[in-house]
CSV table of C-alpha atoms and ligand atoms in Angstrom, one decimal:
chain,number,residue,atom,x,y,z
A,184,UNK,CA,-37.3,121.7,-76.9
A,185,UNK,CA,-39.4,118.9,-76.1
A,186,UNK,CA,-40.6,117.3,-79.2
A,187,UNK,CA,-42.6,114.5,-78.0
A,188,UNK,CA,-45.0,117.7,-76.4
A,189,UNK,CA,-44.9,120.0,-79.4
A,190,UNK,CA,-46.1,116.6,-81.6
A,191,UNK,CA,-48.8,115.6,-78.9
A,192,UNK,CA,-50.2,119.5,-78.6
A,193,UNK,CA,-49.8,120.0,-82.6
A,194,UNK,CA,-52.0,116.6,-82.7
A,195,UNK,CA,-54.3,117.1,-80.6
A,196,UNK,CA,-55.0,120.8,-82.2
A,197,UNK,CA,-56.2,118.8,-85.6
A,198,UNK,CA,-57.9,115.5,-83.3
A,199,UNK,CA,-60.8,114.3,-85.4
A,200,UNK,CA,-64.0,116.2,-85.6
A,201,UNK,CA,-62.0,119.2,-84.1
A,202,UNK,CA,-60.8,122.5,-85.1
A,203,UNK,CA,-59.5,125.9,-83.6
A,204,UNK,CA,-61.3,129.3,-82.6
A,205,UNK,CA,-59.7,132.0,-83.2
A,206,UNK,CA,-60.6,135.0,-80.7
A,207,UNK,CA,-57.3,137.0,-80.6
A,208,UNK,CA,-58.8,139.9,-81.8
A,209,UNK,CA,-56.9,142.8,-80.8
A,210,UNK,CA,-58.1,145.7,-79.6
A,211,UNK,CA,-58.8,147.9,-82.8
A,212,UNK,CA,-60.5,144.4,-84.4
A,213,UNK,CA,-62.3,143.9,-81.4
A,214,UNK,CA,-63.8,147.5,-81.7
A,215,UNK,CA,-64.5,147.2,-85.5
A,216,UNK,CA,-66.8,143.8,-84.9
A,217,UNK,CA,-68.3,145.5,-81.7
A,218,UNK,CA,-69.1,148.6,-83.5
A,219,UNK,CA,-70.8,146.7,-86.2
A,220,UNK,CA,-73.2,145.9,-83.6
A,221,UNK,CA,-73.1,149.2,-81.8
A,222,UNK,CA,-72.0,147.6,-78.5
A,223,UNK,CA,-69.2,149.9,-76.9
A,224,UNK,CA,-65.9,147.9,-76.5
A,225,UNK,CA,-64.6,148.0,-73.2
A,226,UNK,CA,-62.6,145.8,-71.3
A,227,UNK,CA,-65.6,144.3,-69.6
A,228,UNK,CA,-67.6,144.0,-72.5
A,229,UNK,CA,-64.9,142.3,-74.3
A,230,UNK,CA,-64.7,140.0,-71.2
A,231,UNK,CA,-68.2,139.3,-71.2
A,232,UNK,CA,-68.4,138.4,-74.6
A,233,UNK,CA,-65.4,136.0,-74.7
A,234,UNK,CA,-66.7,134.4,-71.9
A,235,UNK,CA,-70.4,133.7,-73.5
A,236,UNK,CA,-68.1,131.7,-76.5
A,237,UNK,CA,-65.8,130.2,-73.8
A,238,UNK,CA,-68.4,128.8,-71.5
A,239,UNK,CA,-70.8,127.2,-74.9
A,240,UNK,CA,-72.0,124.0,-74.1
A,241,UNK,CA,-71.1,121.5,-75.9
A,242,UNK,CA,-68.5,123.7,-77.4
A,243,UNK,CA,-65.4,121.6,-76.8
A,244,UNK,CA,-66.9,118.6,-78.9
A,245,UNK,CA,-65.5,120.5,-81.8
A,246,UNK,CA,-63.0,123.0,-80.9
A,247,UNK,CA,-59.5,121.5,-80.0
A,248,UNK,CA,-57.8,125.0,-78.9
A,249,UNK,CA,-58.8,129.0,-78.7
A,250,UNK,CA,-56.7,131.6,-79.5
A,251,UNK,CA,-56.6,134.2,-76.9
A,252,UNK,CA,-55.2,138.1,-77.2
A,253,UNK,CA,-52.8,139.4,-74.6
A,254,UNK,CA,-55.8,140.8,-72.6
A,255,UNK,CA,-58.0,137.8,-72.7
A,256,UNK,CA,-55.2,135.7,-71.0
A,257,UNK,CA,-55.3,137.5,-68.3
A,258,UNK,CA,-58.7,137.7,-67.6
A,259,UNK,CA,-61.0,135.2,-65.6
A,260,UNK,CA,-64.7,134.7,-65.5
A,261,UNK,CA,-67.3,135.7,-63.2
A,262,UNK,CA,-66.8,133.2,-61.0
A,263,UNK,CA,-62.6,134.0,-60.8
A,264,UNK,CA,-61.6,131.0,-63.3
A,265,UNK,CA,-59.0,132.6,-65.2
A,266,UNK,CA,-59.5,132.0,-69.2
A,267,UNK,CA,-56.6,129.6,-69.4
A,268,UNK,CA,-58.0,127.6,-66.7
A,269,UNK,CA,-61.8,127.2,-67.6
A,270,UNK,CA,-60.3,126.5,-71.3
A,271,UNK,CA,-58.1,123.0,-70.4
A,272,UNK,CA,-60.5,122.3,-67.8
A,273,UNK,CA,-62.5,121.3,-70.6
A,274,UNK,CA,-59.9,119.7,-72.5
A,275,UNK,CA,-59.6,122.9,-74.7
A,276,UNK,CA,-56.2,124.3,-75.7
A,277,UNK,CA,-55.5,128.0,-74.4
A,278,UNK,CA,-53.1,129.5,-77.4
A,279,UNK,CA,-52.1,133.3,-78.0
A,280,UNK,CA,-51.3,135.7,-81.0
A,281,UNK,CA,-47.9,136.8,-80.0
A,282,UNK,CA,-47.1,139.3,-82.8
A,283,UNK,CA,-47.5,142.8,-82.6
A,284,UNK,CA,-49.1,143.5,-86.1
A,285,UNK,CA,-48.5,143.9,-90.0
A,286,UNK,CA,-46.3,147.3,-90.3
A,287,UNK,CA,-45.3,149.2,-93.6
A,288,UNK,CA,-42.5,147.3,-94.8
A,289,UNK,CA,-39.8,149.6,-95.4
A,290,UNK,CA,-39.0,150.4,-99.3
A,291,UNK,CA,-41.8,149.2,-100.2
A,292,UNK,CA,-44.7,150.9,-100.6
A,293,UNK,CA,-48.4,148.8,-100.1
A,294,UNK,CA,-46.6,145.6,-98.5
A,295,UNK,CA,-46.7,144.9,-94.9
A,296,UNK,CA,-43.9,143.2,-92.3
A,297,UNK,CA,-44.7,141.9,-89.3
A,298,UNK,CA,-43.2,142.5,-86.0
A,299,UNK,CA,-42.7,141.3,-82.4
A,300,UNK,CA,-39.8,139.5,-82.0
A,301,UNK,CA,-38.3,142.2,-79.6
A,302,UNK,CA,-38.6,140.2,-76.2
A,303,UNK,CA,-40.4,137.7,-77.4
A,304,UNK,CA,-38.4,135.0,-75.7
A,305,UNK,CA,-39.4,136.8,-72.4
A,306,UNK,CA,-43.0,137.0,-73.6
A,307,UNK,CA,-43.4,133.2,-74.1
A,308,UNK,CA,-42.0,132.5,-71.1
A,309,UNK,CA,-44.6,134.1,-69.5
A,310,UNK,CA,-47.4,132.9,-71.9
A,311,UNK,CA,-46.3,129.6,-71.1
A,312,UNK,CA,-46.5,129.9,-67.1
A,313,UNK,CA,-50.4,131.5,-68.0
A,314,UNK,CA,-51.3,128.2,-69.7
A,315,UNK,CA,-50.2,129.2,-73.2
A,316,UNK,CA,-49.7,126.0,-75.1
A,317,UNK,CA,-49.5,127.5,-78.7
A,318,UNK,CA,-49.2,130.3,-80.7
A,319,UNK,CA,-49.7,132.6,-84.0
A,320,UNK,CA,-48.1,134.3,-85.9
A,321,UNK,CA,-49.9,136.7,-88.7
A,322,UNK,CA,-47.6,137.5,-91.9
A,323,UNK,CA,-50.2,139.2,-94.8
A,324,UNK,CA,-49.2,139.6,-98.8
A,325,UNK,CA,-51.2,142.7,-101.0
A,326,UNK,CA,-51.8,141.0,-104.5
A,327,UNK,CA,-51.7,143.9,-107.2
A,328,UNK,CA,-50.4,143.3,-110.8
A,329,UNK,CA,-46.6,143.9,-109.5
A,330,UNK,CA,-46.8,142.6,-105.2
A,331,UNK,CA,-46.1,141.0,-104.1
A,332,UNK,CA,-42.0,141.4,-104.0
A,333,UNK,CA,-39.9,138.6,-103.9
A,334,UNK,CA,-38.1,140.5,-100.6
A,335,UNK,CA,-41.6,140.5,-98.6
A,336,UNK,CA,-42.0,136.8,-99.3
A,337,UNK,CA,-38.1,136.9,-97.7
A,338,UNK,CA,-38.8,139.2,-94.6
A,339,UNK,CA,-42.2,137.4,-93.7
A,340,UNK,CA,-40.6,134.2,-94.2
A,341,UNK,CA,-37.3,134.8,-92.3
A,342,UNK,CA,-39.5,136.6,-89.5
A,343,UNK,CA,-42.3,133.8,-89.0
A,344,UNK,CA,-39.3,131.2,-89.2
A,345,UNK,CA,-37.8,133.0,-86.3
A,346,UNK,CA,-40.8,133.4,-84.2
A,347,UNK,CA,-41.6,129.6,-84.5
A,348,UNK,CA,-37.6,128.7,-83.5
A,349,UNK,CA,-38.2,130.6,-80.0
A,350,UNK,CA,-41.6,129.5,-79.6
A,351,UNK,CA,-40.5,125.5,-80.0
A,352,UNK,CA,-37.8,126.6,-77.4
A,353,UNK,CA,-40.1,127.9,-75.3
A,354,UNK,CA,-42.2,124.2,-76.0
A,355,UNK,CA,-45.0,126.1,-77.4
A,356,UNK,CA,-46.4,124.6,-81.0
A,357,UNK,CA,-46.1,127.9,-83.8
A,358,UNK,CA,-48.8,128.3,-85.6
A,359,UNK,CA,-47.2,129.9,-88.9
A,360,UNK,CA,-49.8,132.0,-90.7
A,361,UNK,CA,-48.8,133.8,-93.9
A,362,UNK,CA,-52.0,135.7,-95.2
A,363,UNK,CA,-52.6,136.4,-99.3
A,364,UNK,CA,-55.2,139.0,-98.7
A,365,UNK,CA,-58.4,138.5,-100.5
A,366,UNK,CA,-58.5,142.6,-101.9
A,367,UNK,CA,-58.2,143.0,-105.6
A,368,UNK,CA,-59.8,142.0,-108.7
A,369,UNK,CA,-57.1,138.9,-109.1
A,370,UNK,CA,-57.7,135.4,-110.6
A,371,UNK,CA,-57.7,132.2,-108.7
A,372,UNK,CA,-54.6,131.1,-110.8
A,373,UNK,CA,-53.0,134.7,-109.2
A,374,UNK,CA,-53.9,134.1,-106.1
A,375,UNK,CA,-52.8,130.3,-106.2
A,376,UNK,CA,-49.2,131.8,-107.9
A,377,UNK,CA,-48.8,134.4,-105.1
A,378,UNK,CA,-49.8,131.5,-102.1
A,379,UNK,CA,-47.2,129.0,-103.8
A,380,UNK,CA,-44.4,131.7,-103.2
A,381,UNK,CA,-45.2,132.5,-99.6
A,382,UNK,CA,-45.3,129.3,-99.2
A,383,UNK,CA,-42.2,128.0,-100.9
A,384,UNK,CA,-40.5,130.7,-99.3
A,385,UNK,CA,-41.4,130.3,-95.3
A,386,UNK,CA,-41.0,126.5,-95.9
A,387,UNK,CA,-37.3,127.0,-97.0
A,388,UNK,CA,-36.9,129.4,-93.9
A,389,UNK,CA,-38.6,127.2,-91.5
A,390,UNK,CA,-36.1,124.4,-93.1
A,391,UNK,CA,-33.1,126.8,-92.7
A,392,UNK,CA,-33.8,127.9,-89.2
A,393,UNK,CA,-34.2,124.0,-87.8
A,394,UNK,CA,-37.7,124.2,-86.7
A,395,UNK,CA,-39.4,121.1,-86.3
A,396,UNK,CA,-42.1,120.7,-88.5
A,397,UNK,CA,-43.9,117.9,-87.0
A,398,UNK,CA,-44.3,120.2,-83.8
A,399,UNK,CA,-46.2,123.1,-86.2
A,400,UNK,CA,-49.1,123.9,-87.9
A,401,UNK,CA,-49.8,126.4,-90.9
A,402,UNK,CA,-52.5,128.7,-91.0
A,403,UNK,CA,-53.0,129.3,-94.7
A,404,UNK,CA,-55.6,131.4,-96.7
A,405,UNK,CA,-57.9,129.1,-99.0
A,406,UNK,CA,-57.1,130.2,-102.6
A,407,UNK,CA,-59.8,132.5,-104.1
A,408,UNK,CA,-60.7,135.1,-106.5
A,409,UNK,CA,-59.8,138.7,-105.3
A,410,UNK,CA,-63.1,140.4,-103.4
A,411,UNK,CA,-63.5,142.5,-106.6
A,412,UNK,CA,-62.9,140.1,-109.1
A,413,UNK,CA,-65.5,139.9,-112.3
A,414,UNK,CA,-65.6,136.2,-112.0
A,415,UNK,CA,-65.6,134.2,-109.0
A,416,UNK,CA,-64.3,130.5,-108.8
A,417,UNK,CA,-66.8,128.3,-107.6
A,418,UNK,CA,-66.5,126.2,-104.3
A,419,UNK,CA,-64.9,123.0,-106.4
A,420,UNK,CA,-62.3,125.6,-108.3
A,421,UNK,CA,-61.7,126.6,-104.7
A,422,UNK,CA,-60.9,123.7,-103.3
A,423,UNK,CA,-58.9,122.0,-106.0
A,424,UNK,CA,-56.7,124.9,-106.3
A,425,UNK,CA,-56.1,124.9,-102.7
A,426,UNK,CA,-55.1,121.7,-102.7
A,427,UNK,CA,-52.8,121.7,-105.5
A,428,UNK,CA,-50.9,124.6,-104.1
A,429,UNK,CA,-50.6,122.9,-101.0
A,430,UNK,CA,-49.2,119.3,-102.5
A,431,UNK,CA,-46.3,121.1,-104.0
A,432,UNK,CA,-45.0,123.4,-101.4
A,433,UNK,CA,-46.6,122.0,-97.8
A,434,UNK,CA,-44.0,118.9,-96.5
A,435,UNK,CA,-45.8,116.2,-95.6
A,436,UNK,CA,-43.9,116.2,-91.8
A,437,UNK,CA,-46.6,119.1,-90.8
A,438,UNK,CA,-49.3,117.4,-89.0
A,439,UNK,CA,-51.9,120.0,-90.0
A,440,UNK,CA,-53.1,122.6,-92.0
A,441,UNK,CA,-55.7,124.6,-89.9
A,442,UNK,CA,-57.3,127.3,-92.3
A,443,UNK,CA,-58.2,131.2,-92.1
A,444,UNK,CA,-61.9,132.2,-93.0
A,445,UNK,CA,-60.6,135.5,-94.2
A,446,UNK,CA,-63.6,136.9,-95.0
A,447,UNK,CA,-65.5,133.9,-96.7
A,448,UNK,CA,-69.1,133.6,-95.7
A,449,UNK,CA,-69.5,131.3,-92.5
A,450,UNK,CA,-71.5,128.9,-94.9
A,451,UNK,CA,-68.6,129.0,-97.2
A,452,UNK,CA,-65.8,128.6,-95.2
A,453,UNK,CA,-67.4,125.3,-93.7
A,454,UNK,CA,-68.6,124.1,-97.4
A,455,UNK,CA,-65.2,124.6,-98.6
A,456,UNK,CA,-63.5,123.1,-95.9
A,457,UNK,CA,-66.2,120.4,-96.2
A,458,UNK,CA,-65.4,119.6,-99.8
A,459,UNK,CA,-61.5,119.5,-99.7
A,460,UNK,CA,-61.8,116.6,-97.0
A,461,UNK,CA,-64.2,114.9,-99.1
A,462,UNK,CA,-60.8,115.0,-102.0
A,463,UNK,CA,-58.7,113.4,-99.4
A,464,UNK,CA,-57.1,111.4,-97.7
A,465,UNK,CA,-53.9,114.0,-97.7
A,466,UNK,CA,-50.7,114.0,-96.0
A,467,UNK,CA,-52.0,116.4,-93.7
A,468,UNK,CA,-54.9,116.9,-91.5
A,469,UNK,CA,-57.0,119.8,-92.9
A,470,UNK,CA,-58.9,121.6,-90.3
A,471,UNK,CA,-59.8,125.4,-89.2
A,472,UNK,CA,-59.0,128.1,-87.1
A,473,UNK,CA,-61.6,130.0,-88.3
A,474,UNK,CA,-62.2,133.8,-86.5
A,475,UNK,CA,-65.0,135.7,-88.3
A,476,UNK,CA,-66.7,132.1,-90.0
A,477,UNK,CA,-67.2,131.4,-86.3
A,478,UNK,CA,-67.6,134.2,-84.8
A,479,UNK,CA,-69.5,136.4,-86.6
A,480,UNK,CA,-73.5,134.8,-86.0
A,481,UNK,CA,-73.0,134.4,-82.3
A,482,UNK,CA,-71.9,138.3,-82.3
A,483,UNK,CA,-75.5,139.1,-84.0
A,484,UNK,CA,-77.4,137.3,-82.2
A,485,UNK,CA,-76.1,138.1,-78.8
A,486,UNK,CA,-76.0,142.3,-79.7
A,487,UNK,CA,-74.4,142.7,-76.3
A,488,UNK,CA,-77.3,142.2,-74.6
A,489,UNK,CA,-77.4,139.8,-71.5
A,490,UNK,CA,-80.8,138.1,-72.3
A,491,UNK,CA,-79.9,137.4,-75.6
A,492,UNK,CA,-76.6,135.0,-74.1
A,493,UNK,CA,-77.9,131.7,-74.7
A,494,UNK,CA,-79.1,133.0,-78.3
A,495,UNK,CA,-75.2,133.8,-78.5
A,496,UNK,CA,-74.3,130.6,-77.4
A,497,UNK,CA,-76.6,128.3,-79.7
A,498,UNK,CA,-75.5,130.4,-82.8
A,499,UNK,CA,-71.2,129.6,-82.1
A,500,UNK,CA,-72.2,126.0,-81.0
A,501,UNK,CA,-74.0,125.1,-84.3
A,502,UNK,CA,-70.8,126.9,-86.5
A,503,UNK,CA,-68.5,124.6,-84.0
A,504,UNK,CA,-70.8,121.8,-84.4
A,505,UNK,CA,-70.8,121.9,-88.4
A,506,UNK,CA,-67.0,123.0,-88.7
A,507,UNK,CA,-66.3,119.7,-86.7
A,508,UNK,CA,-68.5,117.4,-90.0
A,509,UNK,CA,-66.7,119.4,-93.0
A,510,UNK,CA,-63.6,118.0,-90.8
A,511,UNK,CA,-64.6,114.2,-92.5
A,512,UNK,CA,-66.6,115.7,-95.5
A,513,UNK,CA,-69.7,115.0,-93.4
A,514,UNK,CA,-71.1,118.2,-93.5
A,515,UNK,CA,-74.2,118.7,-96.1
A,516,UNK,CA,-75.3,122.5,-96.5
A,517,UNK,CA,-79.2,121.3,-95.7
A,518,UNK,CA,-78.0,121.5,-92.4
A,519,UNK,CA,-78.0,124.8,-92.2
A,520,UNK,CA,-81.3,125.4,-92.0
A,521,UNK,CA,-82.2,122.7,-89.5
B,1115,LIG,P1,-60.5,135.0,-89.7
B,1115,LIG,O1,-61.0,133.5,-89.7
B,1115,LIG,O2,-61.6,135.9,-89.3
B,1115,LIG,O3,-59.8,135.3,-91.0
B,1115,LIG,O4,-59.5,135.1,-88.5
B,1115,LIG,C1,-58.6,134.1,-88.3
B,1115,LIG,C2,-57.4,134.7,-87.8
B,1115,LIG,O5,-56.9,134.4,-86.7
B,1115,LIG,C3,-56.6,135.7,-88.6
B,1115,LIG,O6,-55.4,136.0,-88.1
């Protein structure tokens, strides 16, 4: 393990002004956002459309690192660049989701484990030599009035824990990403309870299994109000909840704390983002790796059609763009409209 490159990759990931893009769909995801605009997914099509995000101008003013799939590191643009190549040619970070998804957790019925640590040592190995120079892993958490259980906080925990050992082996910087799903009609104060456990929990595992948290980065959910919830914190709630979870569980040795949209709004995402640097300074850099709030306008307005490209283009650049001011509470929501 070489620490001084896990620290100067972690770093870099949450530089100033800078966040991550996540676009490690995998292929049923992939499918679900291109069906929503009835473009068929194929492999092409998939290429086509990572490369319109990957080739943005401007782009890598604000994005420190994208998160590739398994598929998407292998494959090159028109002109033969591989991904991994036209990424850190523009001083952008290639990374890659290396689990294999959130499986029924045994004995317990409506809770998910995730898997992929069979070969994974192999696997990084090779992700490395493809210009891999992070990593994620997804762990998610179901909030009903009796789940979580104690033992999927311990299996997710123990599990994420492991993959982030082999990945600092392998000098690749973990990003450890437990999910509390948004689904249900819980509180904030619920939600901020169950985000508190999964996060006292992988923090003692991380801790147990030696990993070196200066040379990580945690991918949390924000804490909210479940999706059918009859009253909905506000944006301050939000972010002050977030934050208070975050002082008492999240050591202050981890560089940064790069957020999930989850299914926020785009506008939200950035405004909450926006508004828990403004509470700072914290002990952490608080940044994004944001998938759908980055995502999702640059997918409508490009429809899969070629002409509408540069549309594509302009609509991820100004998400990027305004991401990169909530970074130093800069960002005011009149910019939207300009
Ligand atoms: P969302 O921002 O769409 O939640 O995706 C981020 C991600 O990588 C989830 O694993």
């Amino acid at each position: 393990m070489d620490k001084s490159a896990l620290t100067a990759t972690a770093e870099a990931l949450v530089a100033p002004g800078k966040g991550i893009l996540a676009a490690d769909e995998s292929s049923g995801t992939i499918k679900k956002r291109f069906d929503s605009i009835s473009v068929e997914s194929t492999e092409d099509n998939r290429r086509v459309y990572r490369q319109m995000l990957f080739t943005t101008p401007g782009a890598s003013d604000h994005i420190s690192g994208v998160i590739l799939f398994d598929e998407t590191i292998r494959q090159s643009a028109d002109d033969g660049t591989p991904f991994p190549k036209l990424l850190a040619g523009q001083g952008v970070i290639p990374g890659i989701k290396v689990d294999t998804g959130a499986k029924p957790l045994a004995g317990s019925e409506g809770e998910t484990v995730t898997e992929g640590l069979d070969g994974l040592r192999e696997r990084l190995a090779e992700y490395y030599e493809l210009g891999a120079r992070f990593a994620k892993w997804r762990a998610t958490y179901t909030i009903t009035d009796s789940l979580p259980s104690s033992y999927c906080y311990d299996v997710n925990a123990h599990a994420l824990a492991r993959y982030a050992a082999l990945c600092q082996e392998a000098n690749i910087v973990p990003i450890v990403e437990p999910e509390v799903l948004m689904d249900g009609t819980h509180t904030i104060a619920r939600a901020a309870n169950v985000t508190a456990h999964a996060l006292g929990a992988l923090y003692r595992a991380l801790f147990d299994q030696g990993v070196y948290l200066p040379g990580t980065l945690l991918k949390p959910n924000m804490c909210l109000s479940g999706y059918g919830a009859a009253e909905q914190a506000s944006d301050e709630e939000v972010a002050k909840t977030t934050i208070g979870v975050f002082e008492y569980t999240v050591p202050a040795a981890v560089p940064g704390i790069v957020f999930l949209s989850g299914g926020q709004s785009d506008e939200q995402a950035t405004a909450r983002l926006n508004l828990m640097n403004q509470m700072g300074p914290h002990p952490w850099q608080l940044s994004f790796s944001y998938g759908r709030a980055l995502q999702a306008p640059a997918l409508k307005a490009w429809g899969g059609k070629p002409d509408n490209l540069g549309a594509g283009q302009a609509a991820y650049a100004k998400r990027a763009r305004l991401n990169g001011l909530a970074r130093s509470g800069d960002y005011k929501p009149e910019m939207e409209a300009a």
